[in-house]
Short mmCIF file of C-alpha atoms and ligand atoms in Angstrom, two decimals:
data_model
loop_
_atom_site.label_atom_id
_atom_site.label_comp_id
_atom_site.label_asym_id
_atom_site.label_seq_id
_atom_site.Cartn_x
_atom_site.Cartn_y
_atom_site.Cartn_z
CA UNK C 1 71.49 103.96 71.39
CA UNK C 2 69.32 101.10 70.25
CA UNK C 3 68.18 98.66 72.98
CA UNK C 4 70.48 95.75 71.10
CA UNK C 5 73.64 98.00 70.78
CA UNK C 6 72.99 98.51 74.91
CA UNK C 7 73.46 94.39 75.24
CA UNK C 8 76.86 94.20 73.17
CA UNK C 9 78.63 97.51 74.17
CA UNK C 10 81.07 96.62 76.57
CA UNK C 11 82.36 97.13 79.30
CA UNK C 12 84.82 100.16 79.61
CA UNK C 13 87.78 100.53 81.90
CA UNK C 14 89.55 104.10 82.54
CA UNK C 15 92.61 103.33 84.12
CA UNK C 16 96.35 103.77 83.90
CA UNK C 17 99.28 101.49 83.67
CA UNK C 18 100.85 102.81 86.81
CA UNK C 19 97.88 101.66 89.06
CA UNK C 20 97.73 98.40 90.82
CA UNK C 21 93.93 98.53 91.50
CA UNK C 22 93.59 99.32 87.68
CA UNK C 23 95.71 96.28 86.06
CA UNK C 24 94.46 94.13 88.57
CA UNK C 25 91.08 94.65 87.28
CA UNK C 26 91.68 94.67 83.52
CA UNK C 27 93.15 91.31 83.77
CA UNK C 28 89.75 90.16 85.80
CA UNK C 29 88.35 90.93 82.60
CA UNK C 30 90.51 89.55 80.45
CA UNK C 31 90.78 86.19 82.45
CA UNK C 32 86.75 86.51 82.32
CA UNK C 33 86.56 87.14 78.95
CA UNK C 34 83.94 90.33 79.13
CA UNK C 35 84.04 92.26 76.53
CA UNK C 36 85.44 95.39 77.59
CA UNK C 37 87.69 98.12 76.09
CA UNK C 38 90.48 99.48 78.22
CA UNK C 39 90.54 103.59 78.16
CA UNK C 40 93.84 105.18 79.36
CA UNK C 41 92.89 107.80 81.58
CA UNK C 42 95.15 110.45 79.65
CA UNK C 43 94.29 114.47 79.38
CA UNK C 44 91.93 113.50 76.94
CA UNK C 45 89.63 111.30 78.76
CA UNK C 46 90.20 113.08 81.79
CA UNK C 47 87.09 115.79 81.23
CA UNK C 48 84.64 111.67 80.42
CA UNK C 49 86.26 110.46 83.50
CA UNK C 50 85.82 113.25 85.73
CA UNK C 51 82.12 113.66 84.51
CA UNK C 52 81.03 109.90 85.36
CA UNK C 53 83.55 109.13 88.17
CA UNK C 54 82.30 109.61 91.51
CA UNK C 55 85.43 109.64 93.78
CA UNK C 56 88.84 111.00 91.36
CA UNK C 57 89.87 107.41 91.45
CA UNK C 58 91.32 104.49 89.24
CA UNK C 59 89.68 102.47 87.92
CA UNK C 60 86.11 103.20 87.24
CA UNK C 61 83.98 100.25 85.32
CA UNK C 62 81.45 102.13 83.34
CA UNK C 63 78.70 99.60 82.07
CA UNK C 64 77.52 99.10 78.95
CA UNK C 65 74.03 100.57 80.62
CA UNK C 66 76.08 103.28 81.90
CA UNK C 67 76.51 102.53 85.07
CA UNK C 68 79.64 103.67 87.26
CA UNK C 69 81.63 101.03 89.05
CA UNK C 70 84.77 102.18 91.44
CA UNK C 71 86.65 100.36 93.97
CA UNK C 72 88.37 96.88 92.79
CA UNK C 73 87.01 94.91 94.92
CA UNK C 74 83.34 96.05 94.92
CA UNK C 75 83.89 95.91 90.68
CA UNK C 76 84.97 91.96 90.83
CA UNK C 77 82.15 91.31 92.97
CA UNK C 78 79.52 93.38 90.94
CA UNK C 79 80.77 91.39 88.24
CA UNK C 80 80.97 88.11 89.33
CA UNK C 81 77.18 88.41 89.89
CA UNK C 82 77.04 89.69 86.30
CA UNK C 83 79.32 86.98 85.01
CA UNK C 84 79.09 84.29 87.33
CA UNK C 85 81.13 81.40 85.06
CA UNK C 86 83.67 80.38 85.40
CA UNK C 87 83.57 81.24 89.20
CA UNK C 88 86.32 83.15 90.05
CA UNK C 89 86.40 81.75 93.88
CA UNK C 90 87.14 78.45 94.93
CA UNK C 91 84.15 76.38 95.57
CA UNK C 92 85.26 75.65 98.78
CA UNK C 93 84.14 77.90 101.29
CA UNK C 94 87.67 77.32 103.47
CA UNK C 95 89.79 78.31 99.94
CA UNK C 96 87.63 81.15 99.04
CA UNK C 97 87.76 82.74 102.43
CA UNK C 98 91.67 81.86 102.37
CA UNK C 99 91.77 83.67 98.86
CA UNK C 100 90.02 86.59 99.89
CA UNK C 101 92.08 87.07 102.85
CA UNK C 102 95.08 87.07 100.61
CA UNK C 103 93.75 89.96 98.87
CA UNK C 104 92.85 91.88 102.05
CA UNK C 105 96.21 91.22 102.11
CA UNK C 106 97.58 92.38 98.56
CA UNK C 107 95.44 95.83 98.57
CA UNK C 108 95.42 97.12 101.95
CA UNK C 109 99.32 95.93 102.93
CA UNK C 110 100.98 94.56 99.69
CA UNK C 111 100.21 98.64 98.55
CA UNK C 112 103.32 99.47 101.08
CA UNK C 113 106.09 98.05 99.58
CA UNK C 114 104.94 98.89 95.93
CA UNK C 115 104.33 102.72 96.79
CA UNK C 116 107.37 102.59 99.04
CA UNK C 117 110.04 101.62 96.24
CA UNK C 118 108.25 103.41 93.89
CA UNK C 119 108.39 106.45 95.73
CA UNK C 120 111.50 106.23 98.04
CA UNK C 121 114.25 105.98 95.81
CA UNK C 122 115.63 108.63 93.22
CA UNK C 123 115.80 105.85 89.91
CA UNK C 124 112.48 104.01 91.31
CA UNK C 125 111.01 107.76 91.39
CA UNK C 126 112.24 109.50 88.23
CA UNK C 127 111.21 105.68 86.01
CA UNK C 128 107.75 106.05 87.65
CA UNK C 129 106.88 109.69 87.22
CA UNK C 130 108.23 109.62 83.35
CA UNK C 131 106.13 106.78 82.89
CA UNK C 132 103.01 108.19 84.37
CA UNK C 133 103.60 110.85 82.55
CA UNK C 134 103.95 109.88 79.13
CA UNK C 135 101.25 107.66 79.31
CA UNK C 136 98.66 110.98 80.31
CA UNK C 137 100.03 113.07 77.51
CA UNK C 138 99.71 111.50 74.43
CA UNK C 139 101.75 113.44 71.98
CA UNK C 140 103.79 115.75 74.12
CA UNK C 141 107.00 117.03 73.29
CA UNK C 142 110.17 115.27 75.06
CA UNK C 143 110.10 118.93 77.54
CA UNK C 144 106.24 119.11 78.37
CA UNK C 145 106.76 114.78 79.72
CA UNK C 146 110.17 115.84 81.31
CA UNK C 147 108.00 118.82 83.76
CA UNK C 148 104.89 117.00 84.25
CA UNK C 149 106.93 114.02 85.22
CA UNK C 150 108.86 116.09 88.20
CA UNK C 151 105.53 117.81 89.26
CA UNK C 152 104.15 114.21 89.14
CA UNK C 153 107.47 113.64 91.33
CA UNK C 154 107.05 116.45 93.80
CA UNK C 155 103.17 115.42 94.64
CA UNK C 156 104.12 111.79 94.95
CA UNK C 157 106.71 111.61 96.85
CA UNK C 158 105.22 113.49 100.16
CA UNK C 159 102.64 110.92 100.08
CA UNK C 160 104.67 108.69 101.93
CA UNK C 161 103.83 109.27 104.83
CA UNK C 162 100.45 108.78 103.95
CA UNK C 163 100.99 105.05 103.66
CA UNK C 164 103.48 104.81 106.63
CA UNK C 165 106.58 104.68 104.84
CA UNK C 166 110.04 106.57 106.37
CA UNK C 167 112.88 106.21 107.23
CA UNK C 168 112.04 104.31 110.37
CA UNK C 169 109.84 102.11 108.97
CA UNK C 170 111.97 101.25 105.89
CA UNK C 171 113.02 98.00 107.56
CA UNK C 172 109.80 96.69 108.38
CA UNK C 173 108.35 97.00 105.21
CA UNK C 174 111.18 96.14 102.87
CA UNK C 175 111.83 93.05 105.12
CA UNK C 176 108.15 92.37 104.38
CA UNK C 177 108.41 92.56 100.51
CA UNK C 178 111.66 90.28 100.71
CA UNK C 179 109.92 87.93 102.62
CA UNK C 180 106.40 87.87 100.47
CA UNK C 181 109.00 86.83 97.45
CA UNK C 182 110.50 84.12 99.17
CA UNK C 183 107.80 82.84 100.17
CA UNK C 184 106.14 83.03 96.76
CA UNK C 185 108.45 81.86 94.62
CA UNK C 186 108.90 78.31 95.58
CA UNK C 187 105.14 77.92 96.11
CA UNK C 188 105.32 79.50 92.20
CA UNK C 189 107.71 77.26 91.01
CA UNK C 190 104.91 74.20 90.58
CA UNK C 191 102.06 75.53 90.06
CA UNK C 192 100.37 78.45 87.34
CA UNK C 193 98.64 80.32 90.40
CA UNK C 194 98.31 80.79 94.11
CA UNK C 195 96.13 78.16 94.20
CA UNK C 196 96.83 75.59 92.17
CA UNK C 197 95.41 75.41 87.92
CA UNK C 198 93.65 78.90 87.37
CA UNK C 199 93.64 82.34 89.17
CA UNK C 200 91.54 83.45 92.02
CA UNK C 201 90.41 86.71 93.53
CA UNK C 202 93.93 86.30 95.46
CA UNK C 203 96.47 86.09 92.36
CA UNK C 204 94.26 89.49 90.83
CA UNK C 205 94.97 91.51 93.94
CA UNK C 206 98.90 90.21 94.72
CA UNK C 207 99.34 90.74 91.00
CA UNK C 208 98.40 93.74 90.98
CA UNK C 209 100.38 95.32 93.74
CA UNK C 210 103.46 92.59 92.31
CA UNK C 211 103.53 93.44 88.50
CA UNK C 212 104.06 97.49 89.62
CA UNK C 213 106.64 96.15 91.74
CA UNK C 214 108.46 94.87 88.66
CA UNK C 215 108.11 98.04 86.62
CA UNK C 216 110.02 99.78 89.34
CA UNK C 217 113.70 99.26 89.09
CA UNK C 218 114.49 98.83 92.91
CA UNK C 219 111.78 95.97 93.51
CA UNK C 220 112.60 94.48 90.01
CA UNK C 221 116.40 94.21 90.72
CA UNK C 222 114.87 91.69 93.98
CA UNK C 223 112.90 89.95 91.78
CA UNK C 224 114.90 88.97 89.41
CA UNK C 225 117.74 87.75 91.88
CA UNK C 226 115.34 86.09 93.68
CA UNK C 227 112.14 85.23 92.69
CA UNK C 228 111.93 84.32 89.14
CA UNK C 229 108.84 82.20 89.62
CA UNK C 230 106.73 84.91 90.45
CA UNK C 231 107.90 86.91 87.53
CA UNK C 232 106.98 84.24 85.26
CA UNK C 233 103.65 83.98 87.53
CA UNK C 234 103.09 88.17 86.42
CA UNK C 235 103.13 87.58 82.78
CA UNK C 236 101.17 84.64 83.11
CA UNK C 237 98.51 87.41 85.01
CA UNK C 238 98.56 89.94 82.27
CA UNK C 239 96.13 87.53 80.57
CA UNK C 240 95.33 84.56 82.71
CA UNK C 241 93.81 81.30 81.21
CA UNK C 242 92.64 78.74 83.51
CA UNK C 243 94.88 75.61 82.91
CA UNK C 244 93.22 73.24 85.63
CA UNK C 245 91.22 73.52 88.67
CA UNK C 246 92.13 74.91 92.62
CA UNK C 247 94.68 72.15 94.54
CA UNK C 248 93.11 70.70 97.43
CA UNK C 249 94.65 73.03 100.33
CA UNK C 250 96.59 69.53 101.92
CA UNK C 251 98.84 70.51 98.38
CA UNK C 252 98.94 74.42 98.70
CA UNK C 253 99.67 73.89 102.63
CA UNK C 254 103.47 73.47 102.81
CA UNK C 255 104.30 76.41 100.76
CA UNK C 256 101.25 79.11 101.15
CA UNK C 257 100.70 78.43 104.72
CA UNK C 258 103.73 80.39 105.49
CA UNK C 259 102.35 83.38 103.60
CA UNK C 260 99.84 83.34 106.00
CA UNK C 261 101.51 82.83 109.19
CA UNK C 262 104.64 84.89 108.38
CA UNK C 263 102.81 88.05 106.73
CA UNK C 264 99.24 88.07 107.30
CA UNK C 265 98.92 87.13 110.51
CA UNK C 266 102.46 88.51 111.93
CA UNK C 267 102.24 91.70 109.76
CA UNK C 268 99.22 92.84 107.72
CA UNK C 269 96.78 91.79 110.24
CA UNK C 270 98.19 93.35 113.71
CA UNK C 271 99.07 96.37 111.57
CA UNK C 272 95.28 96.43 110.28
CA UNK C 273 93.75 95.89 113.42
CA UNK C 274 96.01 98.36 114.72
CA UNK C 275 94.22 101.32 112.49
CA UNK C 276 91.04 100.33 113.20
CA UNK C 277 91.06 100.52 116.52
CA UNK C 278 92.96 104.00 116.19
CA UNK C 279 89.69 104.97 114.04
CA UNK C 280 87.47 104.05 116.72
CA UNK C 281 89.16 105.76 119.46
CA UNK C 282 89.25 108.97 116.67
CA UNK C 283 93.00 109.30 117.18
CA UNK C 284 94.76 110.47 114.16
CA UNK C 285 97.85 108.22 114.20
CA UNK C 286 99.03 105.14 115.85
CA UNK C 287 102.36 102.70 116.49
CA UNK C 288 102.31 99.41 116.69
CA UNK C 289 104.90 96.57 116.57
CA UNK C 290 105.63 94.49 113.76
CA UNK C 291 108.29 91.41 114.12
CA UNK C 292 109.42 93.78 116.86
CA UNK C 293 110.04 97.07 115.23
CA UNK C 294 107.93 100.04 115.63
CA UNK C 295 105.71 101.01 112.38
CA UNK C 296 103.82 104.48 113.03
CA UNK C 297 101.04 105.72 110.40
CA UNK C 298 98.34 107.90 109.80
CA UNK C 299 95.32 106.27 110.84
CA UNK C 300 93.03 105.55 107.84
CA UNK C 301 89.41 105.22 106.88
CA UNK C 302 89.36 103.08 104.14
CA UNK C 303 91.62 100.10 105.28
CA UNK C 304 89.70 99.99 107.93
CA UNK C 305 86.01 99.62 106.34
CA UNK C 306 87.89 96.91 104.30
CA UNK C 307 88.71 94.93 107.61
CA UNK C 308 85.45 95.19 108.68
CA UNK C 309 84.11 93.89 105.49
CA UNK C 310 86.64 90.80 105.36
CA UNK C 311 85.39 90.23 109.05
CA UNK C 312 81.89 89.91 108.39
CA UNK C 313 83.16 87.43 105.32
CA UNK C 314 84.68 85.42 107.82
CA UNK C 315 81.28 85.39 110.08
CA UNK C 316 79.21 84.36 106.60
CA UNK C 317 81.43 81.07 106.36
CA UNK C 318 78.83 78.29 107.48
CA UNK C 319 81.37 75.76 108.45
CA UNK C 320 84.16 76.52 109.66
CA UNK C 321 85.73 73.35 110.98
CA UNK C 322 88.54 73.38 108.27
CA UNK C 323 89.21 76.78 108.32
CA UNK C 324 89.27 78.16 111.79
CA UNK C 325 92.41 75.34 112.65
CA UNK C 326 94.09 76.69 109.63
CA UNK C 327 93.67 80.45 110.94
CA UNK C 328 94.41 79.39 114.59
CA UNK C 329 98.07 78.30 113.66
CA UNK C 330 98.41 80.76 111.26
CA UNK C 331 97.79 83.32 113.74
CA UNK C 332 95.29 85.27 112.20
CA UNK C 333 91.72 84.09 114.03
CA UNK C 334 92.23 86.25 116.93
CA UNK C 335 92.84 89.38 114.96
CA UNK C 336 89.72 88.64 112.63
CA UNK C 337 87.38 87.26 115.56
N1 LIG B 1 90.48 100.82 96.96
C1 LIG B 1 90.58 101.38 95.63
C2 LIG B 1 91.89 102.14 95.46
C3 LIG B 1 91.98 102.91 94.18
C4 LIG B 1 93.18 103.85 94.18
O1 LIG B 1 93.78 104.10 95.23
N2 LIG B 1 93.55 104.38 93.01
C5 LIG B 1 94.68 105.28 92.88
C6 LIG B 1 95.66 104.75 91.87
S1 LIG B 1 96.25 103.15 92.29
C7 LIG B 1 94.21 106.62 92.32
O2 LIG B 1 93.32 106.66 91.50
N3 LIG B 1 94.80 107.74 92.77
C8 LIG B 1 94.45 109.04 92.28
C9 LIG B 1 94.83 109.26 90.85
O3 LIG B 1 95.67 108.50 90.32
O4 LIG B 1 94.29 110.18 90.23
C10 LIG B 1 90.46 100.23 94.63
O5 LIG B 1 90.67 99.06 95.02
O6 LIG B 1 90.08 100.49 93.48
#
């Protein structure tokens, strides 16, 4: 390759439909407008993929110098210091801390309720693994989709547990999802995004997690009886345009505040903390309360280097005057101190 043709390739994405990390990124892209080409990581990309990917994960970035790019968050950093306009984050250092807390929030917990229903229920099950699937064999017969889909089926569905979802904790984290909605959709019904005239890094990571959601038919069925707003708040994130600036946060207040106090700080966070601590102490699974039921999980690695990384965020923020108050009420400072 020429030295020009290494300045206009783009950007390419391997991804699938089916994965919340890997729409969630695409539509950075799009809403950034870097040129980039979306690759379906189907059986025939799969040898490219597996040759430049360094964990077997969706998505990898691969840039136009070749460079590969995993892990959402790391990617929409990376880029932002590639692409730096327009800014994804708020300019204020109290909304951009808010909005990345949101998507702490949208990966690392948000990921329950979307692999939950997805994985749970027979429809939500057999929809999923047809569509994954089809979408990885391009030009298979009706039979070849039909067994790949229940293999897909039987290796999903153990997984479960691996994200703390069962039969006892069914409550807890379908409660959750119910309450995310109605919390979201008035706070959706006057305004494009989460906050306020064009999408931050918190809208990318609740989309992503939300727009699998509404593929699935048990999730969907909620949404559309309750939450229309943040249905028409998904489209609007397949290809976001910015349509104003951020609201100051005395507007996004009445209506977001409560995502914060009644899920981050009274769910995702205790829960979060929870793990880490379980890391530390090297034990292999832990309980903790949430809203005053029992959740019990695996402990895990990766939620918890996540934490830590939102943490030091929080430590980085040079004034905190607005924002601590905020966290205070909302319940969240002590878990994140
Ligand atoms: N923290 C990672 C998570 C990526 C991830 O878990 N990807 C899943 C799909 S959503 C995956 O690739 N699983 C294995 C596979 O599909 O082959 C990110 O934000 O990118």
């Amino acid at each position: 390759m020429h030295n020009a043709d290494l300045m206009t390739a783009p950007y390419r994405i391997f991804g699938v439909e089916a994965s919340p990390y890997s729409v969630k990124v695409r539509s950075y892209f799009r809403y950034k407008r870097i040129p980039h080409q979306w690759v379906v990581r189907d059986r025939t990309a799969m040898p490219e993929f597996q040759r430049l990917a360094k964990l077997p994960l969706v998505p990898l970035v691969v840039t136009p110098q070749g460079e590969a790019l995993q892990d959402s968050t790391p990617i929409l950093e990376e880029m932002e210091r590639r692409h730096p306009d327009p800014a994804l984050q708020p300019n204020d250092a109290t909304l951009a801390f808010l909005s990345a807390l949101l998507e702490e929030y949208a990966d690392e917990w948000g990921n329950k309720p979307m692999f939950h229903y997805r994985w749970t229920y027979d429809d939500d099950q057999r929809s999923a693994a047809e569509r994954i699937a089809r979408e990885s064999m391009p030009g298979a017969s009706a039979d070849e989709i039909a067994s790949a889909a229940e293999m897909i089926r039987k290796r999903m569905v153990p997984r479960l547990k691996l994200v703390g979802s069962s039969k006892a904790t069914r409550g807890v984290i379908e409660a959750s999802f119910e309450r995310q909605l109605r919390i979201l959709d008035p706070h959706l019904a006057t305004r494009s995004f989460l906050f306020g005239g064009r999408p931050t890094l918190a809208d990318f990571g609740l989309f992503g997690q939300l727009y699998q959601c509404a593929t699935d038919p048990t999730p969907a069925r909620l949404m559309q009886e309750g939450a229309r707003h943040v249905l028409r708040w998904i489209e609007r994130m397949l290809d976001p345009h910015a349509e104003g600036d951020v609201e100051p946060w005395t507007s996004l207040e009445p209506t977001l505040f409560p995502l914060l106090r009644d899920e981050v700080g009274a769910v995702f966070l205790p829960w979060s903390t929870a793990n880490a601590r379980a890391l530390e102490r090297g034990e292999a699974s832990f309980e903790v309360t949430l809203g005053g039921a029992p959740f019990a999980q695996e402990t895990q690695k990766y939620h918890a280097k996540s934490l830590a990384v939102l943490r030091a965020r929080l430590a980085a923020v040079a004034d905190r005057s607005a924002l601590d108050p905020i966290l205070e009420r909302a319940g969240c400072l002590s878990w994140l101190a």
